Amino acid sequence: MRRRPSLRAEPVDGLLPLFGAGVAVLALIGLSAWLGFGGRQSLEGPDEALALAGELRGFTPNRLVLDRDGGAALVGDTLGRIALVAPHGAHFIAREIGPEARLDRTDGELSIAIGAMRVILALGDEAASWESLVSRAIAPAETGP
Amino acid sequence: MSGFDPLPYAIPLFVLLILVEMLWARACKRARAYEVRDTAVSLGLGLGSIVAGALAAGATGALLVQAHDFALFEIGWAWWAWGLCFVLDDLAYYWQHRFSHRVRWMWASHVNHHSSQHYNLSTALRQTWTGFIALNFVFRLPLAAAGFEPAMILTCAGLNLIYQFWIHTEAIGRMPRCFEAVMNTPSHHRVHHANNAIYLDRNYAGTFIVWDRVFGTFAPEEEAVPIRYGLVHQLGSFNLLRAAFHEWVAIARDVRQAPWRHKLSYLWREPGWSHDGSRETSDMIRARTRGSLPPST
Ligand SMILES: [Zn+2]
Ligand SMILES: [Zn+2]
């Protein structure tokens, strides 16, 4: 008769490796903070924002504005859609602005929120014109026959 | 004979190499190489996967033993069986991984490995918490049914996972040509983690890149195409539980909202499939991007 193989892996002293791994994880997180791997990064330039927005489905960028510090951007396309290029950790993500977005303007700054994400863009003189573009993306005017 | 799990013994090495890579990134002024919250999520997923793996180990083992009971041969513990088992287990891994990208039910479990926009050694530890629910073990059953010892299969699977750790780095460019031809390498696996259209659903290999070459899913890393890492629709969150479960939640929402005749398709079709064409699969993205490329002169 065939011997039924046992499958019990030898535990390395039970929970000790898990505890050790937990301590090591905390140490590595602490080290990455200590080495300065955090905080806001700036976009490498307009090209990075255009490339990120250009990945959205059917999005052909034709206008762009960078936040004063390069910490975010707005990109418009040929159909009047607007993409928000927002910081996420050390990188950036592009999200199309739709009806669920919220917009505020104070002086030269636009504040745009999409879900839990909220970005403030310092746009100076361009804030007013982009405010109307973004407003139209949030609530497109009815175009009937 | 009891099984041997090599993973706990590799953890100190993982920690040491992550530390070295962080120092390298700092010395080379690669400010975007690591990000503290991303690292915390990656390592948290790694820790959680140890717990999830331990919880599922009993059931996985029992299923392998069941399959082994049907085996025509008893291969046993011969030295040559180890090598053969490792290679065939790597083949099983290739298909498991390929299905994990092409069937949404399995993608829900695998997506957390890909949801970082970073590519560093901590990314390697973004392992699944829900692999058992995703039925990953199914791909190992044929090995047990062929007569390989279940404990040997699990040890080989552990060694395969350990091999894949070092390839998650930008610190290594290319290995010697003959090595790149046969083995999975940082260059090959960077392609797998890219969200650039030309790289989607490529290089599924675990240890041996030859499977991708054989089954037509290989893509070399192109110097001219700077890689962007992560998902087509980036997660945009550093919440650990969201990283682990967001696609399961999305599946539940889609199944609830879909018309009856399409409900099941949201489970087994490829990620990005939708019954009304409102989303894009990787094939659609590739086709769209090909179409928008300027004609070559
Ligand atoms: Zn993958
Ligand atoms: Zn990987």
XYZ file of C-alpha atoms and ligand atoms in Angstrom:
444
model
C 0.000 0.000 0.000
C 1.232 3.416 -0.886
C 2.396 5.634 1.936
C 0.360 8.805 2.196
C 2.832 11.689 2.087
C 2.741 14.131 4.922
C 2.561 17.777 4.036
C 3.229 19.485 7.299
C 5.922 22.033 6.611
C 8.341 22.291 9.516
C 7.512 25.579 11.177
C 10.544 27.680 12.009
C 9.579 28.071 15.660
C 5.955 29.026 15.028
C 5.224 32.728 14.946
C 8.814 33.872 15.472
C 9.610 34.394 11.752
C 6.394 36.371 11.316
C 7.289 38.547 14.290
C 10.833 38.987 12.970
C 9.515 39.866 9.523
C 7.155 42.407 11.102
C 10.027 44.085 12.938
C 12.115 44.091 9.730
C 9.217 45.637 7.805
C 8.911 48.475 10.325
C 12.680 49.019 10.178
C 12.647 49.208 6.363
C 9.712 51.633 6.335
C 11.577 53.777 8.879
C 14.751 53.626 6.823
C 12.977 54.661 3.607
C 11.500 57.673 5.453
C 14.881 58.528 6.956
C 16.529 58.359 3.518
C 14.015 60.915 2.295
C 11.888 58.693 0.024
C 8.706 60.654 0.548
C 7.230 64.049 0.015
C 6.019 65.656 -3.156
C 7.775 65.313 -6.453
C 7.418 67.595 -9.453
C 6.421 66.532 -12.935
C 9.458 66.119 -15.149
C 7.819 68.620 -17.497
C 4.839 69.042 -19.836
C 5.723 65.835 -21.683
C 5.122 63.669 -18.630
C 1.672 65.211 -18.084
C 0.794 64.882 -21.786
C 1.909 61.247 -21.845
C -0.158 60.360 -18.773
C -3.296 62.099 -20.072
C -2.716 60.630 -23.533
C -3.152 57.131 -22.069
C -6.802 57.819 -21.259
C -9.151 56.226 -23.741
C -9.604 58.329 -26.868
C -7.843 61.301 -25.300
C -5.898 63.442 -27.780
C -4.310 66.276 -25.775
C -4.396 69.733 -27.326
C -3.839 72.073 -24.351
C -2.059 71.951 -21.038
C -1.378 73.979 -17.965
C 1.149 73.106 -15.289
C 0.784 74.023 -11.654
C 3.339 76.712 -10.720
C 5.580 74.194 -8.917
C 4.984 71.427 -11.447
C 3.206 69.434 -8.757
C 0.093 68.799 -10.895
C -1.351 69.624 -14.310
C -4.555 69.952 -16.300
C -4.690 68.633 -19.855
C -7.472 69.315 -22.318
C -8.337 67.315 -25.410
C -9.885 67.949 -28.797
C -13.362 66.950 -27.531
C -13.360 69.322 -24.577
C -12.505 66.652 -22.046
C -10.147 67.611 -19.222
C -7.713 65.310 -17.431
C -6.325 66.065 -14.016
C -2.728 64.898 -13.630
C -2.387 64.525 -9.885
C 0.504 63.534 -7.635
C 0.377 60.093 -6.052
C 3.363 59.478 -3.836
C 6.483 59.904 -5.940
C 4.536 59.459 -9.161
C 1.516 60.930 -10.921
C -1.823 59.606 -12.125
C -4.234 60.940 -14.727
C -7.980 61.019 -14.088
C -10.623 62.361 -16.419
C -12.746 65.080 -14.827
C -16.427 64.157 -14.930
C -19.711 64.930 -13.190
C -18.497 63.511 -9.864
C -15.649 66.043 -9.624
C -15.876 69.157 -7.454
C -14.256 72.489 -8.327
C -13.405 75.649 -6.378
C -11.422 78.754 -7.328
C -9.749 81.211 -5.024
C -7.676 83.883 -6.735
C -5.153 82.100 -8.913
C -5.784 78.637 -7.482
C -8.108 75.868 -8.584
C -9.066 73.148 -6.123
C -10.301 69.980 -7.802
C -11.562 66.902 -5.972
C -12.298 63.537 -7.558
C -13.410 61.016 -4.964
C -10.907 61.007 -2.103
C -8.302 62.777 -4.244
C -8.045 66.572 -3.887
C -5.514 68.693 -5.729
C -4.827 72.421 -5.520
C -3.275 73.927 -8.650
C -1.619 77.346 -8.571
C -2.349 78.590 -12.106
C -1.997 82.355 -11.738
C -3.536 84.251 -14.639
C -4.734 81.071 -16.307
C -6.934 80.020 -13.392
C -10.077 81.757 -14.681
C -9.958 80.299 -18.197
C -9.235 76.802 -16.895
C -12.018 77.157 -14.359
C -14.532 77.524 -17.157
C -13.000 74.616 -19.101
C -13.139 72.375 -16.039
C -16.695 73.513 -15.212
C -17.789 72.524 -18.704
C -16.131 69.110 -18.275
C -18.005 68.613 -14.991
C -21.362 69.735 -16.374
C -21.320 69.725 -20.184
C -23.881 72.041 -21.714
C -26.857 70.271 -23.286
C -26.378 70.198 -27.019
C -29.769 69.474 -28.512
C -30.827 69.563 -32.131
C 8.773 12.817 4.988
C 7.597 16.287 5.795
C 7.676 19.261 3.490
C 10.270 21.998 3.572
C 9.224 25.599 3.155
C 12.284 27.592 2.077
C 10.561 30.979 2.281
C 11.195 31.835 5.976
C 14.914 31.251 5.447
C 14.970 33.706 2.547
C 13.353 36.581 4.447
C 16.620 37.879 6.019
C 18.146 37.948 2.536
C 15.123 39.871 1.186
C 15.461 42.445 3.943
C 19.197 42.859 3.399
C 18.843 43.295 -0.378
C 16.016 45.839 -0.018
C 18.254 47.782 2.348
C 21.119 47.680 -0.174
C 18.797 48.774 -3.015
C 17.492 51.709 -0.947
C 21.060 52.855 -0.295
C 21.851 52.452 -4.008
C 18.805 54.541 -4.960
C 19.812 57.204 -2.477
C 23.430 57.254 -3.675
C 22.344 57.464 -7.325
C 19.837 60.246 -6.522
C 16.904 58.229 -7.823
C 14.328 60.146 -5.820
C 11.406 58.234 -7.332
C 12.839 54.743 -6.809
C 11.180 54.301 -3.417
C 8.290 56.002 -1.673
C 7.686 55.382 1.984
C 3.913 54.739 1.749
C 4.340 52.536 -1.314
C 7.026 50.550 0.503
C 4.737 50.185 3.522
C 1.913 48.805 1.327
C 4.249 46.423 -0.513
C 5.784 45.044 2.674
C 2.361 44.922 4.361
C 1.036 42.838 1.477
C 4.070 40.575 1.862
C 3.455 40.069 5.580
C -0.235 39.434 5.028
C 0.507 36.902 2.312
C 2.556 34.855 4.795
C -0.499 34.665 7.058
C -2.901 33.971 4.159
C -0.550 31.295 2.805
C -0.359 29.607 6.203
C -4.164 29.610 6.498
C -4.590 28.029 3.055
C -1.665 25.605 3.367
C -3.713 22.805 4.925
C -6.374 22.834 2.219
C -3.841 23.180 -0.602
C -1.813 20.292 0.805
C -4.872 18.095 1.202
C -5.908 18.712 -2.418
C -2.418 17.882 -3.686
C -2.408 14.684 -1.628
C -5.813 13.757 -3.084
C -4.505 14.273 -6.615
C -1.373 12.310 -5.752
C -3.537 9.365 -4.652
C -4.705 9.022 -8.245
C -1.169 9.037 -9.635
C -0.184 6.181 -11.929
C 3.452 6.424 -10.887
C 5.119 7.044 -7.610
C 8.051 9.213 -8.545
C 9.294 9.523 -4.981
C 12.282 11.524 -3.834
C 14.895 10.601 -6.447
C 17.446 13.387 -7.048
C 16.416 13.787 -10.674
C 12.797 14.224 -9.633
C 13.719 17.532 -7.947
C 15.044 19.072 -11.159
C 12.158 17.776 -13.235
C 9.630 18.910 -10.648
C 11.134 22.415 -10.533
C 10.990 22.794 -14.320
C 7.433 21.434 -14.623
C 6.300 23.481 -11.637
C 7.690 26.556 -13.414
C 5.622 25.592 -16.481
C 2.570 25.291 -14.220
C 3.433 28.716 -12.780
C 3.595 30.207 -16.294
C 0.034 29.076 -17.048
C -1.273 30.060 -13.632
C 0.249 33.512 -14.119
C -1.094 33.805 -17.671
C -4.615 32.934 -16.526
C -4.161 35.404 -13.652
C -3.907 38.154 -16.262
C -6.598 36.863 -18.600
C -9.381 35.737 -16.246
C -10.787 38.449 -14.029
C -11.514 36.084 -11.114
C -7.822 35.268 -10.928
C -6.735 38.829 -11.763
C -8.593 40.034 -8.659
C -6.112 38.017 -6.616
C -3.007 38.944 -8.640
C -3.650 42.643 -9.292
C -2.051 43.735 -6.009
C 1.309 42.522 -7.339
C 0.968 45.072 -10.147
C -0.678 48.046 -8.483
C 2.532 49.825 -7.465
C 3.861 52.547 -9.752
C 7.307 51.671 -8.444
C 9.529 48.807 -9.465
C 11.917 47.867 -6.724
C 12.717 44.853 -4.577
C 9.856 45.645 -2.204
C 7.478 45.272 -5.176
C 8.446 41.592 -5.297
C 6.846 41.095 -1.899
C 3.422 42.347 -3.031
C 2.063 38.818 -2.916
C -1.591 37.839 -2.966
C -3.811 37.243 0.038
C -6.517 35.512 -1.958
C -4.627 33.037 -4.126
C -6.557 30.064 -2.770
C -9.943 31.659 -3.531
C -8.661 32.477 -7.023
C -7.974 28.711 -7.459
C -4.245 29.105 -8.107
C -3.659 25.625 -6.678
C -5.497 24.022 -9.623
C -2.431 24.516 -11.815
C -0.277 22.439 -9.442
C -2.696 19.494 -9.280
C -1.491 17.895 -12.552
C 2.005 17.612 -11.083
C 0.670 15.716 -8.080
C -1.519 13.596 -10.357
C 1.569 12.787 -12.427
C 3.173 11.306 -9.333
C 5.374 14.059 -7.918
C 5.390 14.214 -4.130
C 3.085 17.040 -2.948
C 5.721 18.293 -0.500
C 8.283 18.408 -3.328
C 5.879 20.459 -5.449
C 5.352 22.979 -2.653
C 9.089 23.251 -1.992
C 9.735 23.879 -5.694
C 6.957 26.498 -5.741
C 8.646 28.207 -2.770
C 12.045 28.158 -4.485
C 10.449 29.608 -7.635
C 8.998 32.471 -5.625
C 12.382 33.146 -4.030
C 14.042 33.215 -7.466
C 11.600 35.896 -8.604
C 12.622 38.280 -5.818
C 15.834 39.637 -7.325
C 14.337 40.374 -10.747
C 12.199 43.204 -9.309
C 14.823 45.912 -9.666
C 15.946 48.733 -11.921
C 19.440 48.513 -10.488
C 20.380 45.746 -12.946
C 20.279 46.494 -16.674
C 20.802 43.309 -18.607
C 22.414 40.019 -17.705
C 24.753 38.208 -20.137
C 23.022 37.280 -23.405
C 22.947 33.531 -22.760
C 21.391 34.101 -19.325
C 18.748 36.448 -20.755
C 17.916 33.802 -23.362
C 16.893 31.167 -20.842
C 16.202 32.776 -17.481
C 13.713 35.363 -16.315
C 15.654 38.547 -15.546
C 15.073 42.113 -14.298
C 14.854 43.286 -17.926
C 12.212 40.689 -18.888
C 10.165 41.226 -15.750
C 10.227 45.030 -16.010
C 8.299 44.503 -19.243
C 5.767 42.387 -17.354
C 5.153 45.173 -14.814
C 4.859 47.913 -17.463
C 1.522 49.456 -18.406
C 2.747 50.672 -21.815
C 0.422 49.254 -24.450
C 3.117 47.273 -26.270
C 4.121 45.532 -23.041
C 0.666 44.537 -21.738
C 0.223 40.818 -21.029
C 3.792 39.876 -21.841
C 6.533 37.889 -20.062
C 4.530 35.718 -17.673
C 7.571 33.622 -16.767
C 8.512 32.667 -13.239
C 12.063 31.336 -13.486
C 12.542 30.319 -17.133
C 11.683 32.904 -19.824
C 11.655 30.090 -22.394
C 7.939 29.462 -21.735
C 7.091 32.936 -23.054
C 9.236 32.333 -26.110
C 7.561 28.945 -26.700
C 3.974 30.136 -26.171
C 4.300 33.466 -28.001
C 4.013 35.914 -25.095
C 7.606 37.184 -25.016
C 8.465 40.861 -25.501
C 11.979 42.260 -25.097
C 12.582 45.475 -23.193
C 13.006 48.236 -25.815
C 15.552 50.951 -25.100
C 13.384 53.505 -26.910
C 10.265 52.881 -24.821
C 10.585 54.232 -21.295
C 8.618 51.973 -18.998
C 5.763 53.208 -16.855
C 4.863 50.818 -14.074
C 1.556 49.874 -12.556
C -1.980 49.388 -13.808
C -3.681 50.760 -16.902
C -6.038 52.545 -14.492
C -3.726 53.357 -11.598
C -5.097 52.513 -8.178
C -4.237 55.934 -6.706
C -4.349 54.734 -3.102
C -1.920 53.671 -0.385
C -4.609 51.860 1.577
C -3.413 48.318 2.310
C -6.878 46.742 2.411
C -7.856 48.491 -0.813
C -4.729 47.170 -2.490
C -5.589 43.645 -1.366
C -9.309 43.583 -2.153
C -10.319 46.389 -4.554
C -10.794 44.182 -7.607
C -12.931 41.684 -5.670
C -15.150 44.598 -4.625
C -15.283 45.834 -8.238
C -16.275 42.353 -9.471
C -19.083 42.187 -6.910
C -20.343 45.608 -8.020
C -20.219 44.681 -11.707
C -21.971 41.344 -11.193
C -24.706 43.029 -9.173
C -25.303 45.725 -11.793
C -24.934 43.638 -14.964
C -27.924 42.177 -16.836
C -28.482 38.524 -15.915
C -27.071 37.044 -19.086
C -23.783 38.919 -18.642
C -23.221 38.408 -14.927
C -20.954 35.362 -15.222
C -18.866 37.004 -17.913
C -17.677 39.567 -15.360
C -16.102 36.646 -13.492
C -14.367 34.706 -16.234
C -13.714 37.169 -19.062
C -10.478 39.149 -19.250
C -9.940 42.254 -17.093
C -11.438 45.323 -18.770
C -14.176 43.356 -20.535
C -17.631 44.913 -20.317
C -20.923 43.863 -21.868
C -21.541 47.351 -23.305
C -18.019 48.051 -24.535
C -17.611 50.922 -22.090
C -14.217 49.652 -20.897
C -11.042 48.458 -22.531
C -9.267 45.121 -22.407
C -5.512 44.936 -22.949
C -6.152 43.676 -26.506
C -8.304 46.739 -27.225
C -5.629 49.062 -25.824
C -2.949 47.407 -27.937
C -5.098 47.681 -31.063
C -5.960 51.329 -30.373
C -2.342 52.254 -29.746
C -1.151 50.431 -32.853
C -3.733 52.348 -34.855
C -2.595 55.717 -33.522
C 1.077 55.144 -34.213
C 2.405 57.289 -37.048
C 2.991 55.266 -40.214
C 6.608 54.230 -40.496
C 8.488 55.960 -43.243
Zn 1.632 39.390 -13.312
Zn 6.562 40.792 -10.443
